[in-house]
mmCIF file of C-alpha atoms and ligand atoms in Angstrom:
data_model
loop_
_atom_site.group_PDB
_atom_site.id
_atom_site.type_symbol
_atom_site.label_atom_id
_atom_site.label_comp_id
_atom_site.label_asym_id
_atom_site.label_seq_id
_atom_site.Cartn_x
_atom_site.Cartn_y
_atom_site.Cartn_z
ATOM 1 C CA UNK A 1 0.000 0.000 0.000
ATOM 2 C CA UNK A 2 1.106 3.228 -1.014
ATOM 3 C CA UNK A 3 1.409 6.313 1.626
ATOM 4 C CA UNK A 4 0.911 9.412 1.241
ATOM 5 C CA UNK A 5 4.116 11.689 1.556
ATOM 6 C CA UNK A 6 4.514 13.864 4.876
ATOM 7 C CA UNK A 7 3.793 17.201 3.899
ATOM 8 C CA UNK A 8 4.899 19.470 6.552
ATOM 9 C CA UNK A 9 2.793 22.513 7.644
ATOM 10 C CA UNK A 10 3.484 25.295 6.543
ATOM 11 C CA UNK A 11 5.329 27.521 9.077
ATOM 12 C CA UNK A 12 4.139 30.950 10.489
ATOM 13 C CA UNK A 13 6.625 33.578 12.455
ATOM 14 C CA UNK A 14 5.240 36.602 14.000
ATOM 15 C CA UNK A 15 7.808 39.191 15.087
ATOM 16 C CA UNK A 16 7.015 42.061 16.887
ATOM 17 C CA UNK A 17 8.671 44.846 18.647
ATOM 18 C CA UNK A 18 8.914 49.132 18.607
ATOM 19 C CA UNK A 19 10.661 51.224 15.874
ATOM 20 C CA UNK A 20 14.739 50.282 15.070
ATOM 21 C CA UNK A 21 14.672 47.241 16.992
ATOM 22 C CA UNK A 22 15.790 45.334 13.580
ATOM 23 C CA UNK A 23 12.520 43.368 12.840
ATOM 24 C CA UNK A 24 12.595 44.554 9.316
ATOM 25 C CA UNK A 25 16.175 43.850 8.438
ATOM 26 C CA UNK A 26 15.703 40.568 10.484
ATOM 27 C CA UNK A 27 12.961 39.418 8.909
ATOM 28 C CA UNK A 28 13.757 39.979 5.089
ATOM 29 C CA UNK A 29 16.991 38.100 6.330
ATOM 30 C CA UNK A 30 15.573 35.135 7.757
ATOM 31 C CA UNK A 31 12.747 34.863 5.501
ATOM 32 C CA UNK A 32 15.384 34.633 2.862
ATOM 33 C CA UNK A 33 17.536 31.865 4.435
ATOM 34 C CA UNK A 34 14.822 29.682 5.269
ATOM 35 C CA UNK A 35 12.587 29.544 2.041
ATOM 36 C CA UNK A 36 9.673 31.826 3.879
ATOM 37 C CA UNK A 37 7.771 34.650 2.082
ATOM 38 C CA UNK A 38 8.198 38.323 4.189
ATOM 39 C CA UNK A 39 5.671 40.503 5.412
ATOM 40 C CA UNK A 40 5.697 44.230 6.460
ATOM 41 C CA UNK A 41 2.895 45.469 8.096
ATOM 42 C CA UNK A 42 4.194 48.672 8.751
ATOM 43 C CA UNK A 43 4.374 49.473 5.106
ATOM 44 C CA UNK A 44 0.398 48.717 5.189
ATOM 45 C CA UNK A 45 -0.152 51.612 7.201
ATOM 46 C CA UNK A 46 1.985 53.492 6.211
ATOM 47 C CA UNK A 47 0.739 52.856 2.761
ATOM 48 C CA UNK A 48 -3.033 53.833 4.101
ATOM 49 C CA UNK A 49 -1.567 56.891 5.540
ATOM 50 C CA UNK A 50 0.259 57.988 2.611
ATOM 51 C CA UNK A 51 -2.993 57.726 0.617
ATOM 52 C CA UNK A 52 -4.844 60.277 3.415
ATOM 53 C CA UNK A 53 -2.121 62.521 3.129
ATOM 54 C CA UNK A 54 -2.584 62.068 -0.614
ATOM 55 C CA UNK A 55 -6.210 62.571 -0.514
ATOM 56 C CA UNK A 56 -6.428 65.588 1.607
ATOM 57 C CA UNK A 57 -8.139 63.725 4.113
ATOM 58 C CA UNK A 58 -6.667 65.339 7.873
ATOM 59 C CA UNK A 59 -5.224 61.938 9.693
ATOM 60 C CA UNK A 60 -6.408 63.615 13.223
ATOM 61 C CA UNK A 61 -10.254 63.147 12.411
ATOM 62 C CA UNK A 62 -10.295 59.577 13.142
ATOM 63 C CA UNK A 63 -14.107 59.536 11.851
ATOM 64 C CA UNK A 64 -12.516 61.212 8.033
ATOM 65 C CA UNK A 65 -10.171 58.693 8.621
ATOM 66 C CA UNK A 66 -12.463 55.510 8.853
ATOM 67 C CA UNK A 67 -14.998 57.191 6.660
ATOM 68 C CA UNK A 68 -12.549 56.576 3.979
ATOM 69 C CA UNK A 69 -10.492 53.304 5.120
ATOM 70 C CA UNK A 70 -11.776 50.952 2.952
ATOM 71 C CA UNK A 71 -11.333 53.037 -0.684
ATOM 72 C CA UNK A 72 -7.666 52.570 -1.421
ATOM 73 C CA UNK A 73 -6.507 48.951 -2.631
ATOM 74 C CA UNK A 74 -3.198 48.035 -1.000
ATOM 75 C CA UNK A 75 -1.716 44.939 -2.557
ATOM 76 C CA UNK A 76 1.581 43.510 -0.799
ATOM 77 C CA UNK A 77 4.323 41.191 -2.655
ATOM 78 C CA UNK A 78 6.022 39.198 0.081
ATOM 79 C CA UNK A 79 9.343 38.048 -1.923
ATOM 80 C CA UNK A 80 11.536 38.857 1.285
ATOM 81 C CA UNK A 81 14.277 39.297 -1.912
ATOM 82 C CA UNK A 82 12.248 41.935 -3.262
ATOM 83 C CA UNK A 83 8.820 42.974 -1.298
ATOM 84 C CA UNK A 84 7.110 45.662 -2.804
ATOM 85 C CA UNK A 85 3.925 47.814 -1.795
ATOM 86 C CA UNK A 86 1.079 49.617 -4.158
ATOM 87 C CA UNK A 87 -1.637 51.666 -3.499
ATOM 88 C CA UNK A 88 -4.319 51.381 -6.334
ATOM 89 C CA UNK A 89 -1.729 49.963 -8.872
ATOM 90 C CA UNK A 90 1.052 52.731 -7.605
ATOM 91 C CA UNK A 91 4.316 51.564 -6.040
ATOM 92 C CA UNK A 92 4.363 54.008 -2.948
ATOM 93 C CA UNK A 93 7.785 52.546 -1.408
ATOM 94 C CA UNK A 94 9.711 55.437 -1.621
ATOM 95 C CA UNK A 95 6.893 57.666 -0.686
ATOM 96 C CA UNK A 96 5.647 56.043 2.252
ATOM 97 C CA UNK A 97 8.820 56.439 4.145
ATOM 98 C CA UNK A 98 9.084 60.453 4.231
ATOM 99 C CA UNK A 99 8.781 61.916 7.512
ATOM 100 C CA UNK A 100 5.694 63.431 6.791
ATOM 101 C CA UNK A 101 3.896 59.544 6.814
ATOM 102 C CA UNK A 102 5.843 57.998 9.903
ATOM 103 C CA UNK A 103 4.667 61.277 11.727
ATOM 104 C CA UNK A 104 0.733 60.468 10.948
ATOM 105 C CA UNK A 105 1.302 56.518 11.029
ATOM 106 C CA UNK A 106 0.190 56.529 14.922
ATOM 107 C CA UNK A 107 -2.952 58.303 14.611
ATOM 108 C CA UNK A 108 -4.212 56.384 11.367
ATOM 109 C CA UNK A 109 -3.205 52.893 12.618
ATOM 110 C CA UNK A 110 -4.641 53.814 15.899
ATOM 111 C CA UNK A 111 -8.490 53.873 14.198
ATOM 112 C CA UNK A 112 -10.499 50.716 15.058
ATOM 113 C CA UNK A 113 -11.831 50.337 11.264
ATOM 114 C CA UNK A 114 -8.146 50.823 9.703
ATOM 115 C CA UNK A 115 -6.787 48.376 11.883
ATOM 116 C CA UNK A 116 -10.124 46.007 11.090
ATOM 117 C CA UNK A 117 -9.501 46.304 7.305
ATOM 118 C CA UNK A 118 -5.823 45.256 7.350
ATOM 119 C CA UNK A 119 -5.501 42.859 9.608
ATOM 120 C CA UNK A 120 -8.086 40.858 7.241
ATOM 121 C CA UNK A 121 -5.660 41.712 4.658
ATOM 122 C CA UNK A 122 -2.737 40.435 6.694
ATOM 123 C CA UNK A 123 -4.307 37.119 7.357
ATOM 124 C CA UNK A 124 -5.493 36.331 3.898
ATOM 125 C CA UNK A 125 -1.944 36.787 2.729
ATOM 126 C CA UNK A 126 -0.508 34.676 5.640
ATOM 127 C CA UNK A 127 -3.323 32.233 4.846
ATOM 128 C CA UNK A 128 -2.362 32.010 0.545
ATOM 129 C CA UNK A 129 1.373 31.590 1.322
ATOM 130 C CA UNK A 130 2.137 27.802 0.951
ATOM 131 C CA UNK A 131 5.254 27.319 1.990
ATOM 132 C CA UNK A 132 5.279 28.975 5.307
ATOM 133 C CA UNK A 133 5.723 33.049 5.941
ATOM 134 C CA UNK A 134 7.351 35.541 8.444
ATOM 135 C CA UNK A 135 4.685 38.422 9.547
ATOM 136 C CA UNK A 136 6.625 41.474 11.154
ATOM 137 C CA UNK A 137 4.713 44.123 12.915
ATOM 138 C CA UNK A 138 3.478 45.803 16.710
ATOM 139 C CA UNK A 139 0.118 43.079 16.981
ATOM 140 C CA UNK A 140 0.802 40.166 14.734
ATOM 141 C CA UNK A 141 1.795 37.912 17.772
ATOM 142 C CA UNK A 142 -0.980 39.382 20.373
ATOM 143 C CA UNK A 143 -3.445 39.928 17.562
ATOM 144 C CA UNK A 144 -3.571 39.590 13.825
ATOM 145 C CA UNK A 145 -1.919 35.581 13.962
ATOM 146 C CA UNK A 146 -2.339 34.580 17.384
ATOM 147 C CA UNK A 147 -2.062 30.879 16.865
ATOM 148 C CA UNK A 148 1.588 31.690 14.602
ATOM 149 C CA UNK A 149 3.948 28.585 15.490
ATOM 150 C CA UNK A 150 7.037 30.548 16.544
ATOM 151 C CA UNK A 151 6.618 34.554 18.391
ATOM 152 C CA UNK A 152 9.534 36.810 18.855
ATOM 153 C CA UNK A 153 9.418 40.029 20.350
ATOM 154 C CA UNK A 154 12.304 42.366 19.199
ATOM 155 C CA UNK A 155 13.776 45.105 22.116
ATOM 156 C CA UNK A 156 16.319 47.506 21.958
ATOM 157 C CA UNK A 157 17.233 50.721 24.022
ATOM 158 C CA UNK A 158 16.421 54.232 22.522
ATOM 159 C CA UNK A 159 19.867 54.998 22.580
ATOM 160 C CA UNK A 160 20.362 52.410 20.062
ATOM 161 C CA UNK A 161 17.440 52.436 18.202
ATOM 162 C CA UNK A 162 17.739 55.834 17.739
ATOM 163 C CA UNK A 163 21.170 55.474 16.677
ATOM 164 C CA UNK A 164 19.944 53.133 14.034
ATOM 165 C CA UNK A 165 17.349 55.245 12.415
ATOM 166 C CA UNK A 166 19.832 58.639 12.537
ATOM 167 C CA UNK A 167 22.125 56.771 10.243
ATOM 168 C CA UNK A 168 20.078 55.817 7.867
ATOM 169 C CA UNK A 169 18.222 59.291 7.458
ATOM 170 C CA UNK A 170 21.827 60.729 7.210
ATOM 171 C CA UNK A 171 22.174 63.004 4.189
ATOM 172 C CA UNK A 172 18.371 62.511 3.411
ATOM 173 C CA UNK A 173 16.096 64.744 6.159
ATOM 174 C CA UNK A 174 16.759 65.681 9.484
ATOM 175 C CA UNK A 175 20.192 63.517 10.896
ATOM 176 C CA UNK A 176 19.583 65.388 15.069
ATOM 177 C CA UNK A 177 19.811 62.415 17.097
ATOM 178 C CA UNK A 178 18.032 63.856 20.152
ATOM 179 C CA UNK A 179 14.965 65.077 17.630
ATOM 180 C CA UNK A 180 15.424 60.968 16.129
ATOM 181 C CA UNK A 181 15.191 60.016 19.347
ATOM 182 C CA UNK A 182 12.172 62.133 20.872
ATOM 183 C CA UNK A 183 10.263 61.326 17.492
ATOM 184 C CA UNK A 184 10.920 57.676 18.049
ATOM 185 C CA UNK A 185 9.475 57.388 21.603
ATOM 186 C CA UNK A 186 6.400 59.495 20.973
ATOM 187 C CA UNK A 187 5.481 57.128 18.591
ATOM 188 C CA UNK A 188 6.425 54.353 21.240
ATOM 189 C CA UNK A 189 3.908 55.900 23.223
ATOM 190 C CA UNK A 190 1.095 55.963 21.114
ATOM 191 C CA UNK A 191 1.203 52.525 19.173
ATOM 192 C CA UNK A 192 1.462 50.753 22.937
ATOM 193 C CA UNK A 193 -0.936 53.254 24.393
ATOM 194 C CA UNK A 194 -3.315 53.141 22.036
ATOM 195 C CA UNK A 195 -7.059 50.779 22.615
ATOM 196 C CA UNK A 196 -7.384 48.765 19.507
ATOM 197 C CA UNK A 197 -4.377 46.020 19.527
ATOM 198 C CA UNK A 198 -1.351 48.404 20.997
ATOM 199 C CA UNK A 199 2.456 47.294 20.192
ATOM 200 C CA UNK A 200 2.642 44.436 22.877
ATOM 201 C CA UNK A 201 4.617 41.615 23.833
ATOM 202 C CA UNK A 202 2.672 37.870 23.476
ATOM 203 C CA UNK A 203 2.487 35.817 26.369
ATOM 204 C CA UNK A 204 4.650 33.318 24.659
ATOM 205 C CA UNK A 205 6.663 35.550 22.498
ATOM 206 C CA UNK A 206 10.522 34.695 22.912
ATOM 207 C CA UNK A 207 12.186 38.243 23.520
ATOM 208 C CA UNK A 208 15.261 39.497 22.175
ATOM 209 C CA UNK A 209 17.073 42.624 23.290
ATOM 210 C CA UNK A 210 19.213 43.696 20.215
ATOM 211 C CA UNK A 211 20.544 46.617 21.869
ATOM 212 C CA UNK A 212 24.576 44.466 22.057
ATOM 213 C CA UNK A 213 23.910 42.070 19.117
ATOM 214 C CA UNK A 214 24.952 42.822 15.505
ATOM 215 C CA UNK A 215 22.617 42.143 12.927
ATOM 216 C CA UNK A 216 24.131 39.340 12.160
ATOM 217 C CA UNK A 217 23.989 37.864 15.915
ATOM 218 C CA UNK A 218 20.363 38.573 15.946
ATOM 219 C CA UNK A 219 19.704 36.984 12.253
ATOM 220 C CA UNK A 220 21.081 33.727 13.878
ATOM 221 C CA UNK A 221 19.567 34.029 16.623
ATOM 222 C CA UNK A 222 16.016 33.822 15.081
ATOM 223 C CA UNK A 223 16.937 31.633 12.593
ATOM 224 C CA UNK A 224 18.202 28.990 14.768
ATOM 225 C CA UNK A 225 14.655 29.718 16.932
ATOM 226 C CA UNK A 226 12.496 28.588 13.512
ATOM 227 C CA UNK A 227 14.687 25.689 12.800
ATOM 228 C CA UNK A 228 13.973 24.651 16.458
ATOM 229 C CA UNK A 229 9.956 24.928 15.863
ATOM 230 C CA UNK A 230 10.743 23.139 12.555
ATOM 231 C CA UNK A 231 12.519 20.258 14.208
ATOM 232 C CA UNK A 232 9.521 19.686 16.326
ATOM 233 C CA UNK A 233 6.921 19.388 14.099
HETATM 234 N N1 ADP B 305 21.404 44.559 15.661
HETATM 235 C C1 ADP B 305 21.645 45.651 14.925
HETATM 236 N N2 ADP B 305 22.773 46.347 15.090
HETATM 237 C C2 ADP B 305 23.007 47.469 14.388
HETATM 238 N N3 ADP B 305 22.173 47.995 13.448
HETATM 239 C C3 ADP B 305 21.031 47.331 13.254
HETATM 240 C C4 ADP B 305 20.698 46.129 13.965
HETATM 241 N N4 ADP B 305 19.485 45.723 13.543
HETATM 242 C C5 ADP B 305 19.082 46.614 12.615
HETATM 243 N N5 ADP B 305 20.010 47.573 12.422
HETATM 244 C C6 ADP B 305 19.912 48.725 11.536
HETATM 245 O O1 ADP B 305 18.979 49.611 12.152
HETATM 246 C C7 ADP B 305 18.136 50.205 11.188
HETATM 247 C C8 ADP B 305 16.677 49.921 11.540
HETATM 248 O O2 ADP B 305 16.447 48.536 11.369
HETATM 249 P P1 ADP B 305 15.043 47.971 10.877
HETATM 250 O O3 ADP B 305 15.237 46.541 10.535
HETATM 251 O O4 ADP B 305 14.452 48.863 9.837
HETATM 252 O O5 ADP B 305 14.198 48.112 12.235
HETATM 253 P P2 ADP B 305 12.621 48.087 12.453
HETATM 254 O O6 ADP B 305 12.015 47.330 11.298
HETATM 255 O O7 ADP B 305 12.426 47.359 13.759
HETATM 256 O O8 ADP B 305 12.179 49.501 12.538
HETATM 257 C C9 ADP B 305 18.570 49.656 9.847
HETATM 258 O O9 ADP B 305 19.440 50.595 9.247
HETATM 259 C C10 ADP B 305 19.320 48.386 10.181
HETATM 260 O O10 ADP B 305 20.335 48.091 9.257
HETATM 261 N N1 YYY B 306 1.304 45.627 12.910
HETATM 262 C C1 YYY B 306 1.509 46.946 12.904
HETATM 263 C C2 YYY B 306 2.593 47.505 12.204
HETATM 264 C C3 YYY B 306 2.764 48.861 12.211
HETATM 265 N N2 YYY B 306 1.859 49.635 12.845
HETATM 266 C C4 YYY B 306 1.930 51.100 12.799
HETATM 267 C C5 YYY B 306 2.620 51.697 14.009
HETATM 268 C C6 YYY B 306 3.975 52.087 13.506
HETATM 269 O O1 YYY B 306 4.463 53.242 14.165
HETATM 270 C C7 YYY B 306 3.736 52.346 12.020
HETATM 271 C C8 YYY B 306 4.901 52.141 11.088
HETATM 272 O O2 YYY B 306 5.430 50.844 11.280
HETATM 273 P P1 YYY B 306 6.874 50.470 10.732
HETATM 274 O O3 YYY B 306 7.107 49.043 11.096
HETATM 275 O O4 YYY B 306 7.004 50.839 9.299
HETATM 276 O O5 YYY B 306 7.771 51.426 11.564
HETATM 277 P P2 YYY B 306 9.342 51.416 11.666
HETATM 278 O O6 YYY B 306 9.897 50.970 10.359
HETATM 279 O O7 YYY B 306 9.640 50.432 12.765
HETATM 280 O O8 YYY B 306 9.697 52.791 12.036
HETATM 281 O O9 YYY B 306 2.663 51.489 11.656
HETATM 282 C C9 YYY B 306 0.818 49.087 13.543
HETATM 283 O O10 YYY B 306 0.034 49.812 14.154
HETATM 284 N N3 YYY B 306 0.650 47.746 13.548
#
């Protein structure tokens, strides 16, 4: 009698954690290494916020900002070689990184009917992606994948995180790393203060504190915690 070859489950990461802690370098990393597709969740809102901005809608009125949550079409590719984000058709990744857009993210994000709308986006793309996929975000572990096989909750001290971000604004927008670093925790603030699924650590979320590890060292790190989950299934 023939049987029918093990097919092994495909596997689902969550990784969570504030601004600069390294989920997104992380993430496209390991994603790459072990065969997973990539997701950035913080390019969905910022991708919703970049169309209010666009649309003259004003990202304080969080009843504008519902009122119009479900008209733009945000379509993610999750090749962690290559991701890419559009808004109706329009590649917005450039765009969705100016200061302008990661100073409204918080209050856009923070409205119950955004956060509905794309975290059933989320799951239907961690649901279509066969061969397992690594979701990064503030609520994917607590919230949007609660039942995802492996949880890791990035950390890192403002000093460093700030650090982090001043570099790679160097020679683009403001470089002040006081200014970075003020910016950085207000924003803290109001993803983990806010009432609809704050930035939170998961019960059984494995923490890392990145603030002493290189890249590298924290690559590793989460790779070898996948290929533990792996081994066990
Ligand atoms: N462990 C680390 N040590 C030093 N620099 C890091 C480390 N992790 C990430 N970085 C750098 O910090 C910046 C922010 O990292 P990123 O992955 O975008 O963080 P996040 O997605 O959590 O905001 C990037 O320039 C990245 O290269
Ligand atoms: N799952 C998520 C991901 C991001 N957000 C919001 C809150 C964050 O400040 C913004 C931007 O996230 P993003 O990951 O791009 O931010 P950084 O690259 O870490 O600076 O989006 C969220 O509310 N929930």
């Amino acid at each position: 009698m023939e049987t029918a070859p093990r097919t092994v489950p495909a596997i689902i990461v969550a990784i969570d954690g504030p601004s600069g802690t390294g989920k997104s370098s992380t993430s496209k990393a390991v994603a790459t290494a072990l065969g997973l597709r990539y997701l950035d969740t913080g390019a969905q809102y910022r991708a919703i916020t970049w169309w209010m901005v666009e649309n003259g809608i004003d990202t304080a009125d969080a009843e504008a900002v519902a009122d119009a949550a479900a008209k733009p079409e945000i379509v993610s590719g999750t090749d962690p070689l290559a991701p890419t984000i559009t808004v109706d058709g329009i590649d917005v990744s450039g765009p969705i990184r100016t200061q302008e857009v990661t100073s409204k993210v918080s209050a856009v994000s923070a409205v119950p009917r955004v956060r509905t709308l794309i975290t059933e986006l989320q799951r239907s793309i961690a649901a279509g992606a066969e061969g397992g996929i690594l979701v990064e975000g503030r609520d994917i572990g607590t919230t949007v994948l609660p039942d995802a096989d492996l949880k890791v909750f990035l950390t890192a001290s403002p000093e460093a995180r700030a650090a982090r971000r001043s570099g790679e604004l160097k020679g683009k927008e403001a470089t002040d790393l006081a200014a970075t670093r003020e910016a950085l925790l207000r924003r803290d603030a109001a993803d983990s203060g806010r009432k609809t699924s704050p930035l939170a650590k998961a019960e059984d979320a494995v923490e890392v504190d990145t603030s002493d590890l290189t890249l590298q060292q924290v690559i590793e790190c989460v790779v070898t915690l996948v290929e533990e989950k792996r081994a066990l299934r």
